[in-house]
């Protein structure tokens, strides 16, 4: 059955009126030029390969955090800083993505982003100091940050009639890369002689491979949606200043939802293996448990965007995911080892708020210009809001001597996440509010 997005042009007026406003988008610049099928297939492959590399730099480190701490002589608080670096870099560098895409083209920026990821992953294991490790990690995370922002933009530009399915495809690939890094980093490290540095550097290889499909688009200067064409309202692109998006309650709701789900995700990726190891679970099993949590996103990341794109309001999905998170954290508090697999599964379902947030970015704006602004605003602001979470968990863990307070914090953050998600999931667009 074709996606609902593809049915909209053939609907009569009454049917179109019943379609969620977020799906009644305007065609993008160049959308009528019918790109060659081989180019669309190459871009789809590029999206998948890029998405596979958007989290291994983080989850591979989480699986070996104890070894890295010992090797670089880090305290718990410094390790907390290390787990806060990803959202900090995403917030700082993500703001640059729209401007870079406007100047060089989105494909060229993603190509450079994949190269930065590969370079950072090659450098950081052998640089020999905590400061150098952080700097090399920041280089890789800069590449991840700009690619994060531009994924929804590229989907909207090249696949305007398949936003839900293509968002699901790259979200599924992102979850797969996250899970693979969590699952195999410890075994690969063991196979390489137990050297944590060798276990981290292997993830530079898929990042280097991900550069290749995007080379074709390096010379493509087709502007990102909305930078060179009229917006849905008929006003020239660029006429409305970017800061006008701050007047939208929907944009703020989505930014808060994105930030809170990112907080949960980076706490999970950075600290969950350590929680299980401190409960008596072996390092290999703890890595597998994190992999299970991340792997839940593989099927659900494909299903959730498709379901969400067919609903007028996404609040029910937000609440269902939040409840899974609350139950998972409760179990992690009461019986971390005895019910480890169940809690990993539930937290994996809860972490699928990420593909839902990406889908809502595409749905909460009518025009290409709106998607660019909303993606940059929601992700950069959201990641900025998520910075204190992993750091605070590290501080609470070190000073309380256990995981009771950190887990209580994680569970408590689920409540505002659900509230913000329900607000962001209402059937309206930022153009209605700005």
GROMACS .gro file of C-alpha atoms in nm:
model
  434
    1UNK     CA    1   0.000   0.000   0.000
    2UNK     CA    2   0.155   0.336  -0.093
    3UNK     CA    3   0.247   0.586   0.174
    4UNK     CA    4  -0.013   0.841   0.268
    5UNK     CA    5   0.224   1.113   0.149
    6UNK     CA    6   0.212   0.974  -0.205
    7UNK     CA    7  -0.168   0.973  -0.207
    8UNK     CA    8  -0.216   1.340  -0.127
    9UNK     CA    9  -0.189   1.478  -0.483
   10UNK     CA   10  -0.472   1.255  -0.605
   11UNK     CA   11  -0.713   1.321  -0.321
   12UNK     CA   12  -1.022   1.528  -0.369
   13UNK     CA   13  -1.059   1.844  -0.166
   14UNK     CA   14  -1.263   1.680   0.105
   15UNK     CA   15  -1.005   1.407   0.155
   16UNK     CA   16  -0.720   1.655   0.151
   17UNK     CA   17  -0.895   1.859   0.416
   18UNK     CA   18  -0.893   1.554   0.641
   19UNK     CA   19  -0.519   1.503   0.592
   20UNK     CA   20  -0.297   1.621   0.879
   21UNK     CA   21  -0.177   1.972   0.804
   22UNK     CA   22   0.185   1.864   0.850
   23UNK     CA   23   0.163   1.640   0.541
   24UNK     CA   24   0.016   1.907   0.311
   25UNK     CA   25   0.358   2.043   0.215
   26UNK     CA   26   0.463   2.250  -0.080
   27UNK     CA   27   0.690   2.104  -0.351
   28UNK     CA   28   1.057   2.175  -0.305
   29UNK     CA   29   1.287   2.364  -0.540
   30UNK     CA   30   1.381   2.137  -0.825
   31UNK     CA   31   1.131   1.873  -0.719
   32UNK     CA   32   0.976   1.867  -1.065
   33UNK     CA   33   1.307   1.796  -1.239
   34UNK     CA   34   1.280   1.418  -1.187
   35UNK     CA   35   1.634   1.327  -1.075
   36UNK     CA   36   1.781   1.019  -1.240
   37UNK     CA   37   1.682   0.694  -1.063
   38UNK     CA   38   2.046   0.596  -1.016
   39UNK     CA   39   2.110   0.925  -0.834
   40UNK     CA   40   1.819   0.871  -0.598
   41UNK     CA   41   1.940   0.517  -0.528
   42UNK     CA   42   2.292   0.648  -0.460
   43UNK     CA   43   2.156   0.912  -0.222
   44UNK     CA   44   1.952   0.646  -0.043
   45UNK     CA   45   2.265   0.433  -0.004
   46UNK     CA   46   2.454   0.740   0.117
   47UNK     CA   47   2.186   0.813   0.376
   48UNK     CA   48   2.205   0.458   0.508
   49UNK     CA   49   2.586   0.451   0.525
   50UNK     CA   50   2.599   0.795   0.686
   51UNK     CA   51   2.336   0.698   0.943
   52UNK     CA   52   2.529   0.382   1.031
   53UNK     CA   53   2.817   0.607   1.141
   54UNK     CA   54   2.625   0.861   1.349
   55UNK     CA   55   2.656   0.677   1.683
   56UNK     CA   56   2.944   0.420   1.692
   57UNK     CA   57   3.185   0.695   1.804
   58UNK     CA   58   2.969   0.722   2.116
   59UNK     CA   59   2.847   0.370   2.191
   60UNK     CA   60   3.187   0.209   2.129
   61UNK     CA   61   3.325   0.441   2.395
   62UNK     CA   62   3.042   0.354   2.635
   63UNK     CA   63   3.124  -0.016   2.605
   64UNK     CA   64   3.491   0.051   2.695
   65UNK     CA   65   3.443   0.347   2.930
   66UNK     CA   66   3.598   0.172   3.229
   67UNK     CA   67   3.909   0.076   3.028
   68UNK     CA   68   3.938   0.427   2.884
   69UNK     CA   69   3.904   0.579   3.231
   70UNK     CA   70   4.184   0.359   3.362
   71UNK     CA   71   4.404   0.415   3.056
   72UNK     CA   72   4.371   0.793   3.071
   73UNK     CA   73   4.342   0.811   3.454
   74UNK     CA   74   3.999   0.977   3.454
   75UNK     CA   75   3.784   1.036   3.761
   76UNK     CA   76   3.410   0.969   3.756
   77UNK     CA   77   3.340   1.340   3.716
   78UNK     CA   78   3.578   1.369   3.419
   79UNK     CA   79   3.413   1.065   3.263
   80UNK     CA   80   3.082   1.244   3.312
   81UNK     CA   81   3.226   1.538   3.119
   82UNK     CA   82   3.330   1.294   2.845
   83UNK     CA   83   2.976   1.159   2.816
   84UNK     CA   84   2.847   1.517   2.794
   85UNK     CA   85   3.074   1.605   2.502
   86UNK     CA   86   2.842   1.457   2.232
   87UNK     CA   87   2.540   1.678   2.304
   88UNK     CA   88   2.766   1.981   2.355
   89UNK     CA   89   2.927   1.931   2.015
   90UNK     CA   90   2.589   1.863   1.854
   91UNK     CA   91   2.454   2.188   1.994
   92UNK     CA   92   2.756   2.400   1.896
   93UNK     CA   93   2.832   2.257   1.555
   94UNK     CA   94   2.474   2.180   1.455
   95UNK     CA   95   2.402   2.553   1.432
   96UNK     CA   96   2.658   2.576   1.152
   97UNK     CA   97   2.491   2.313   0.932
   98UNK     CA   98   2.227   2.529   0.754
   99UNK     CA   99   2.481   2.799   0.667
  100UNK     CA  100   2.733   2.542   0.543
  101UNK     CA  101   2.464   2.368   0.338
  102UNK     CA  102   2.359   2.697   0.183
  103UNK     CA  103   2.717   2.775   0.081
  104UNK     CA  104   2.856   2.437  -0.019
  105UNK     CA  105   2.550   2.215  -0.069
  106UNK     CA  106   2.409   1.962   0.178
  107UNK     CA  107   2.576   1.666   0.005
  108UNK     CA  108   2.922   1.823   0.027
  109UNK     CA  109   2.874   1.901   0.396
  110UNK     CA  110   2.769   1.544   0.474
  111UNK     CA  111   3.069   1.416   0.277
  112UNK     CA  112   3.300   1.637   0.484
  113UNK     CA  113   3.118   1.525   0.797
  114UNK     CA  114   3.189   1.157   0.726
  115UNK     CA  115   3.556   1.242   0.662
  116UNK     CA  116   3.572   1.428   0.997
  117UNK     CA  117   3.423   1.127   1.176
  118UNK     CA  118   3.683   0.895   1.023
  119UNK     CA  119   3.970   1.131   1.108
  120UNK     CA  120   3.858   1.182   1.468
  121UNK     CA  121   3.821   0.808   1.526
  122UNK     CA  122   4.168   0.741   1.386
  123UNK     CA  123   4.333   1.006   1.603
  124UNK     CA  124   4.166   0.980   1.943
  125UNK     CA  125   4.276   0.636   2.071
  126UNK     CA  126   4.648   0.708   2.038
  127UNK     CA  127   4.674   1.076   2.123
  128UNK     CA  128   4.777   0.988   2.478
  129UNK     CA  129   4.600   1.246   2.697
  130UNK     CA  130   4.253   1.323   2.823
  131UNK     CA  131   4.252   1.666   2.658
  132UNK     CA  132   4.367   1.521   2.326
  133UNK     CA  133   4.111   1.242   2.349
  134UNK     CA  134   3.839   1.501   2.403
  135UNK     CA  135   3.961   1.715   2.111
  136UNK     CA  136   3.973   1.421   1.868
  137UNK     CA  137   3.631   1.310   1.988
  138UNK     CA  138   3.504   1.662   1.921
  139UNK     CA  139   3.631   1.642   1.562
  140UNK     CA  140   3.434   1.322   1.502
  141UNK     CA  141   3.132   1.466   1.679
  142UNK     CA  142   3.146   1.778   1.464
  143UNK     CA  143   3.100   1.556   1.160
  144UNK     CA  144   2.813   1.378   1.330
  145UNK     CA  145   2.652   1.707   1.431
  146UNK     CA  146   2.625   1.859   1.085
  147UNK     CA  147   2.508   1.528   0.939
  148UNK     CA  148   2.244   1.496   1.210
  149UNK     CA  149   2.095   1.830   1.112
  150UNK     CA  150   2.107   1.772   0.738
  151UNK     CA  151   1.953   1.426   0.725
  152UNK     CA  152   1.591   1.553   0.743
  153UNK     CA  153   1.683   1.829   0.497
  154UNK     CA  154   1.823   1.584   0.241
  155UNK     CA  155   1.518   1.360   0.277
  156UNK     CA  156   1.286   1.657   0.225
  157UNK     CA  157   1.491   1.775  -0.075
  158UNK     CA  158   1.528   1.446  -0.265
  159UNK     CA  159   1.234   1.237  -0.136
  160UNK     CA  160   0.952   1.489  -0.069
  161UNK     CA  161   0.680   1.227  -0.124
  162UNK     CA  162   0.845   0.965   0.100
  163UNK     CA  163   0.941   1.157   0.413
  164UNK     CA  164   0.805   0.895   0.654
  165UNK     CA  165   0.955   0.590   0.485
  166UNK     CA  166   1.296   0.748   0.416
  167UNK     CA  167   1.316   0.889   0.770
  168UNK     CA  168   1.237   0.538   0.893
  169UNK     CA  169   1.508   0.390   0.669
  170UNK     CA  170   1.792   0.609   0.791
  171UNK     CA  171   1.665   0.597   1.151
  172UNK     CA  172   1.674   0.218   1.128
  173UNK     CA  173   2.031   0.232   0.993
  174UNK     CA  174   2.128   0.471   1.272
  175UNK     CA  175   1.990   0.231   1.533
  176UNK     CA  176   2.169  -0.061   1.366
  177UNK     CA  177   2.504   0.118   1.374
  178UNK     CA  178   2.447   0.211   1.737
  179UNK     CA  179   2.365  -0.148   1.833
  180UNK     CA  180   2.653  -0.301   1.637
  181UNK     CA  181   2.908  -0.074   1.803
  182UNK     CA  182   2.770  -0.160   2.147
  183UNK     CA  183   2.759  -0.534   2.077
  184UNK     CA  184   3.090  -0.603   1.905
  185UNK     CA  185   3.331  -0.345   2.050
  186UNK     CA  186   3.418  -0.557   2.354
  187UNK     CA  187   3.459  -0.886   2.158
  188UNK     CA  188   3.662  -0.711   1.889
  189UNK     CA  189   3.882  -0.556   2.157
  190UNK     CA  190   3.938  -0.901   2.305
  191UNK     CA  191   4.022  -1.044   1.964
  192UNK     CA  192   4.278  -0.765   1.916
  193UNK     CA  193   4.460  -0.855   2.236
  194UNK     CA  194   4.249  -0.658   2.484
  195UNK     CA  195   4.382  -0.322   2.365
  196UNK     CA  196   4.102  -0.065   2.408
  197UNK     CA  197   4.274   0.165   2.162
  198UNK     CA  198   4.252  -0.094   1.885
  199UNK     CA  199   3.890  -0.163   1.982
  200UNK     CA  200   3.801   0.203   1.926
  201UNK     CA  201   3.995   0.268   1.607
  202UNK     CA  202   3.819  -0.005   1.405
  203UNK     CA  203   3.512   0.219   1.377
  204UNK     CA  204   3.705   0.457   1.153
  205UNK     CA  205   3.678   0.204   0.868
  206UNK     CA  206   3.299   0.223   0.811
  207UNK     CA  207   3.318   0.601   0.848
  208UNK     CA  208   3.574   0.618   0.568
  209UNK     CA  209   3.354   0.398   0.347
  210UNK     CA  210   3.058   0.631   0.411
  211UNK     CA  211   3.247   0.916   0.242
  212UNK     CA  212   3.231   0.749  -0.099
  213UNK     CA  213   2.862   0.786  -0.202
  214UNK     CA  214   2.861   1.155  -0.112
  215UNK     CA  215   3.154   1.242  -0.339
  216UNK     CA  216   2.909   1.251  -0.631
  217UNK     CA  217   2.719   1.535  -0.460
  218UNK     CA  218   3.023   1.743  -0.365
  219UNK     CA  219   2.976   1.960  -0.674
  220UNK     CA  220   2.599   1.980  -0.630
  221UNK     CA  221   2.515   2.338  -0.533
  222UNK     CA  222   2.139   2.289  -0.536
  223UNK     CA  223   2.038   2.486  -0.228
  224UNK     CA  224   1.888   2.324   0.074
  225UNK     CA  225   1.509   2.355   0.076
  226UNK     CA  226   1.388   2.709   0.119
  227UNK     CA  227   1.716   2.888   0.061
  228UNK     CA  228   1.647   2.988  -0.296
  229UNK     CA  229   1.276   2.955  -0.350
  230UNK     CA  230   0.953   3.107  -0.222
  231UNK     CA  231   0.824   2.968   0.099
  232UNK     CA  232   0.475   2.825   0.134
  233UNK     CA  233   0.333   3.163   0.226
  234UNK     CA  234   0.462   3.319  -0.094
  235UNK     CA  235   0.719   3.535   0.084
  236UNK     CA  236   1.070   3.528  -0.054
  237UNK     CA  237   1.298   3.285   0.119
  238UNK     CA  238   1.512   3.454   0.377
  239UNK     CA  239   1.260   3.735   0.429
  240UNK     CA  240   1.158   3.595   0.766
  241UNK     CA  241   1.452   3.606   1.006
  242UNK     CA  242   1.554   3.272   1.151
  243UNK     CA  243   1.483   3.389   1.506
  244UNK     CA  244   1.112   3.409   1.432
  245UNK     CA  245   1.094   3.039   1.500
  246UNK     CA  246   1.137   3.121   1.869
  247UNK     CA  247   0.778   3.251   1.863
  248UNK     CA  248   0.646   2.902   1.794
  249UNK     CA  249   0.527   2.695   2.087
  250UNK     CA  250   0.545   2.389   1.866
  251UNK     CA  251   0.913   2.456   1.790
  252UNK     CA  252   0.991   2.497   2.160
  253UNK     CA  253   0.794   2.185   2.248
  254UNK     CA  254   0.983   1.988   1.985
  255UNK     CA  255   1.319   2.129   2.101
  256UNK     CA  256   1.244   2.031   2.462
  257UNK     CA  257   1.121   1.687   2.357
  258UNK     CA  258   1.432   1.638   2.145
  259UNK     CA  259   1.657   1.754   2.428
  260UNK     CA  260   1.502   1.529   2.690
  261UNK     CA  261   1.507   1.220   2.469
  262UNK     CA  262   1.870   1.300   2.382
  263UNK     CA  263   1.947   1.327   2.755
  264UNK     CA  264   1.804   0.979   2.810
  265UNK     CA  265   1.985   0.840   2.506
  266UNK     CA  266   2.330   0.971   2.596
  267UNK     CA  267   2.297   0.870   2.959
  268UNK     CA  268   2.202   0.523   2.836
  269UNK     CA  269   2.484   0.500   2.584
  270UNK     CA  270   2.742   0.642   2.822
  271UNK     CA  271   2.647   0.483   3.153
  272UNK     CA  272   2.418   0.181   3.112
  273UNK     CA  273   2.700  -0.073   3.063
  274UNK     CA  274   2.863   0.060   3.381
  275UNK     CA  275   2.535   0.027   3.573
  276UNK     CA  276   2.512  -0.339   3.477
  277UNK     CA  277   2.882  -0.403   3.545
  278UNK     CA  278   2.850  -0.252   3.892
  279UNK     CA  279   2.552  -0.485   3.951
  280UNK     CA  280   2.775  -0.787   3.885
  281UNK     CA  281   2.717  -0.835   3.512
  282UNK     CA  282   3.027  -0.917   3.304
  283UNK     CA  283   3.171  -0.658   3.065
  284UNK     CA  284   3.078  -0.862   2.758
  285UNK     CA  285   2.719  -0.914   2.875
  286UNK     CA  286   2.687  -0.547   2.968
  287UNK     CA  287   2.789  -0.456   2.615
  288UNK     CA  288   2.531  -0.700   2.477
  289UNK     CA  289   2.262  -0.547   2.698
  290UNK     CA  290   2.342  -0.203   2.558
  291UNK     CA  291   2.332  -0.357   2.211
  292UNK     CA  292   1.985  -0.498   2.282
  293UNK     CA  293   1.870  -0.154   2.393
  294UNK     CA  294   2.004   0.004   2.078
  295UNK     CA  295   1.886  -0.282   1.854
  296UNK     CA  296   1.524  -0.222   1.954
  297UNK     CA  297   1.549   0.089   1.744
  298UNK     CA  298   1.619  -0.109   1.427
  299UNK     CA  299   1.265  -0.236   1.359
  300UNK     CA  300   1.086   0.034   1.557
  301UNK     CA  301   1.275   0.318   1.389
  302UNK     CA  302   1.127   0.203   1.060
  303UNK     CA  303   0.775   0.145   1.192
  304UNK     CA  304   0.727   0.448   1.417
  305UNK     CA  305   0.787   0.721   1.154
  306UNK     CA  306   0.544   0.553   0.915
  307UNK     CA  307   0.276   0.526   1.183
  308UNK     CA  308   0.342   0.878   1.311
  309UNK     CA  309   0.314   1.028   0.962
  310UNK     CA  310  -0.038   0.887   0.933
  311UNK     CA  311  -0.165   1.034   1.260
  312UNK     CA  312  -0.292   1.386   1.313
  313UNK     CA  313  -0.133   1.395   1.659
  314UNK     CA  314   0.167   1.198   1.780
  315UNK     CA  315   0.098   1.243   2.153
  316UNK     CA  316  -0.021   0.882   2.211
  317UNK     CA  317   0.307   0.746   2.074
  318UNK     CA  318   0.503   0.987   2.295
  319UNK     CA  319   0.318   0.870   2.607
  320UNK     CA  320   0.357   0.500   2.522
  321UNK     CA  321   0.733   0.537   2.478
  322UNK     CA  322   0.762   0.739   2.799
  323UNK     CA  323   0.579   0.475   3.002
  324UNK     CA  324   0.817   0.209   2.874
  325UNK     CA  325   1.103   0.427   2.996
  326UNK     CA  326   0.952   0.471   3.342
  327UNK     CA  327   0.903   0.096   3.384
  328UNK     CA  328   1.254   0.026   3.256
  329UNK     CA  329   1.417   0.271   3.497
  330UNK     CA  330   1.207   0.137   3.784
  331UNK     CA  331   1.331  -0.214   3.711
  332UNK     CA  332   1.690  -0.091   3.676
  333UNK     CA  333   1.659   0.063   4.023
  334UNK     CA  334   1.500  -0.239   4.194
  335UNK     CA  335   1.665  -0.538   4.024
  336UNK     CA  336   1.935  -0.432   3.776
  337UNK     CA  337   2.089  -0.778   3.732
  338UNK     CA  338   1.790  -1.007   3.781
  339UNK     CA  339   1.575  -0.840   3.517
  340UNK     CA  340   1.856  -0.696   3.306
  341UNK     CA  341   1.726  -0.819   2.969
  342UNK     CA  342   1.372  -0.693   3.032
  343UNK     CA  343   1.495  -0.349   3.137
  344UNK     CA  344   1.723  -0.331   2.833
  345UNK     CA  345   1.428  -0.409   2.605
  346UNK     CA  346   1.200  -0.151   2.766
  347UNK     CA  347   1.463   0.121   2.759
  348UNK     CA  348   1.528   0.034   2.395
  349UNK     CA  349   1.162   0.097   2.315
  350UNK     CA  350   1.173   0.423   2.508
  351UNK     CA  351   1.480   0.540   2.314
  352UNK     CA  352   1.275   0.523   1.993
  353UNK     CA  353   1.160   0.873   2.080
  354UNK     CA  354   1.453   0.979   1.859
  355UNK     CA  355   1.308   0.867   1.521
  356UNK     CA  356   0.972   1.001   1.634
  357UNK     CA  357   1.131   1.343   1.695
  358UNK     CA  358   1.296   1.336   1.353
  359UNK     CA  359   0.964   1.253   1.191
  360UNK     CA  360   0.790   1.538   1.370
  361UNK     CA  361   1.057   1.779   1.244
  362UNK     CA  362   0.948   1.695   0.891
  363UNK     CA  363   0.579   1.715   0.980
  364UNK     CA  364   0.571   2.033   1.184
  365UNK     CA  365   0.674   2.256   0.892
  366UNK     CA  366   0.494   2.309   0.561
  367UNK     CA  367   0.781   2.447   0.355
  368UNK     CA  368   1.138   2.343   0.289
  369UNK     CA  369   1.255   2.663   0.458
  370UNK     CA  370   1.058   2.563   0.766
  371UNK     CA  371   1.219   2.220   0.778
  372UNK     CA  372   1.569   2.370   0.763
  373UNK     CA  373   1.494   2.617   1.042
  374UNK     CA  374   1.307   2.369   1.257
  375UNK     CA  375   1.572   2.096   1.219
  376UNK     CA  376   1.852   2.334   1.317
  377UNK     CA  377   1.655   2.493   1.601
  378UNK     CA  378   1.508   2.176   1.753
  379UNK     CA  379   1.826   1.970   1.732
  380UNK     CA  380   2.075   2.240   1.835
  381UNK     CA  381   1.856   2.371   2.117
  382UNK     CA  382   1.765   2.017   2.219
  383UNK     CA  383   2.124   1.900   2.236
  384UNK     CA  384   2.214   2.213   2.432
  385UNK     CA  385   1.944   2.126   2.686
  386UNK     CA  386   2.074   1.770   2.711
  387UNK     CA  387   2.431   1.861   2.808
  388UNK     CA  388   2.390   1.864   3.190
  389UNK     CA  389   2.226   1.520   3.207
  390UNK     CA  390   2.521   1.282   3.152
  391UNK     CA  391   2.750   1.509   3.351
  392UNK     CA  392   2.508   1.520   3.644
  393UNK     CA  393   2.477   1.142   3.640
  394UNK     CA  394   2.855   1.110   3.669
  395UNK     CA  395   2.868   1.355   3.959
  396UNK     CA  396   2.579   1.187   4.144
  397UNK     CA  397   2.735   0.845   4.090
  398UNK     CA  398   3.073   0.954   4.226
  399UNK     CA  399   2.939   1.140   4.529
  400UNK     CA  400   2.657   0.903   4.629
  401UNK     CA  401   2.858   0.589   4.569
  402UNK     CA  402   2.575   0.413   4.388
  403UNK     CA  403   2.319   0.429   4.111
  404UNK     CA  404   2.004   0.505   4.312
  405UNK     CA  405   2.006   0.884   4.266
  406UNK     CA  406   2.119   0.878   3.900
  407UNK     CA  407   1.845   0.632   3.806
  408UNK     CA  408   1.586   0.837   3.995
  409UNK     CA  409   1.697   1.140   3.793
  410UNK     CA  410   1.661   0.948   3.466
  411UNK     CA  411   1.311   0.833   3.558
  412UNK     CA  412   1.206   1.181   3.670
  413UNK     CA  413   1.306   1.332   3.334
  414UNK     CA  414   1.061   1.103   3.155
  415UNK     CA  415   0.767   1.308   3.280
  416UNK     CA  416   0.861   1.645   3.122
  417UNK     CA  417   0.967   1.453   2.811
  418UNK     CA  418   0.613   1.320   2.771
  419UNK     CA  419   0.462   1.664   2.832
  420UNK     CA  420   0.688   1.831   2.574
  421UNK     CA  421   0.627   1.552   2.323
  422UNK     CA  422   0.250   1.584   2.349
  423UNK     CA  423   0.283   1.959   2.289
  424UNK     CA  424   0.510   1.903   1.987
  425UNK     CA  425   0.282   1.634   1.848
  426UNK     CA  426  -0.024   1.855   1.797
  427UNK     CA  427  -0.159   1.889   1.442
  428UNK     CA  428  -0.012   2.227   1.352
  429UNK     CA  429   0.295   2.371   1.184
  430UNK     CA  430   0.545   2.640   1.277
  431UNK     CA  431   0.419   2.853   0.987
  432UNK     CA  432   0.085   2.874   1.171
  433UNK     CA  433   0.254   3.023   1.475
  434UNK     CA  434   0.545   3.237   1.350
   0.00000   0.00000   0.00000
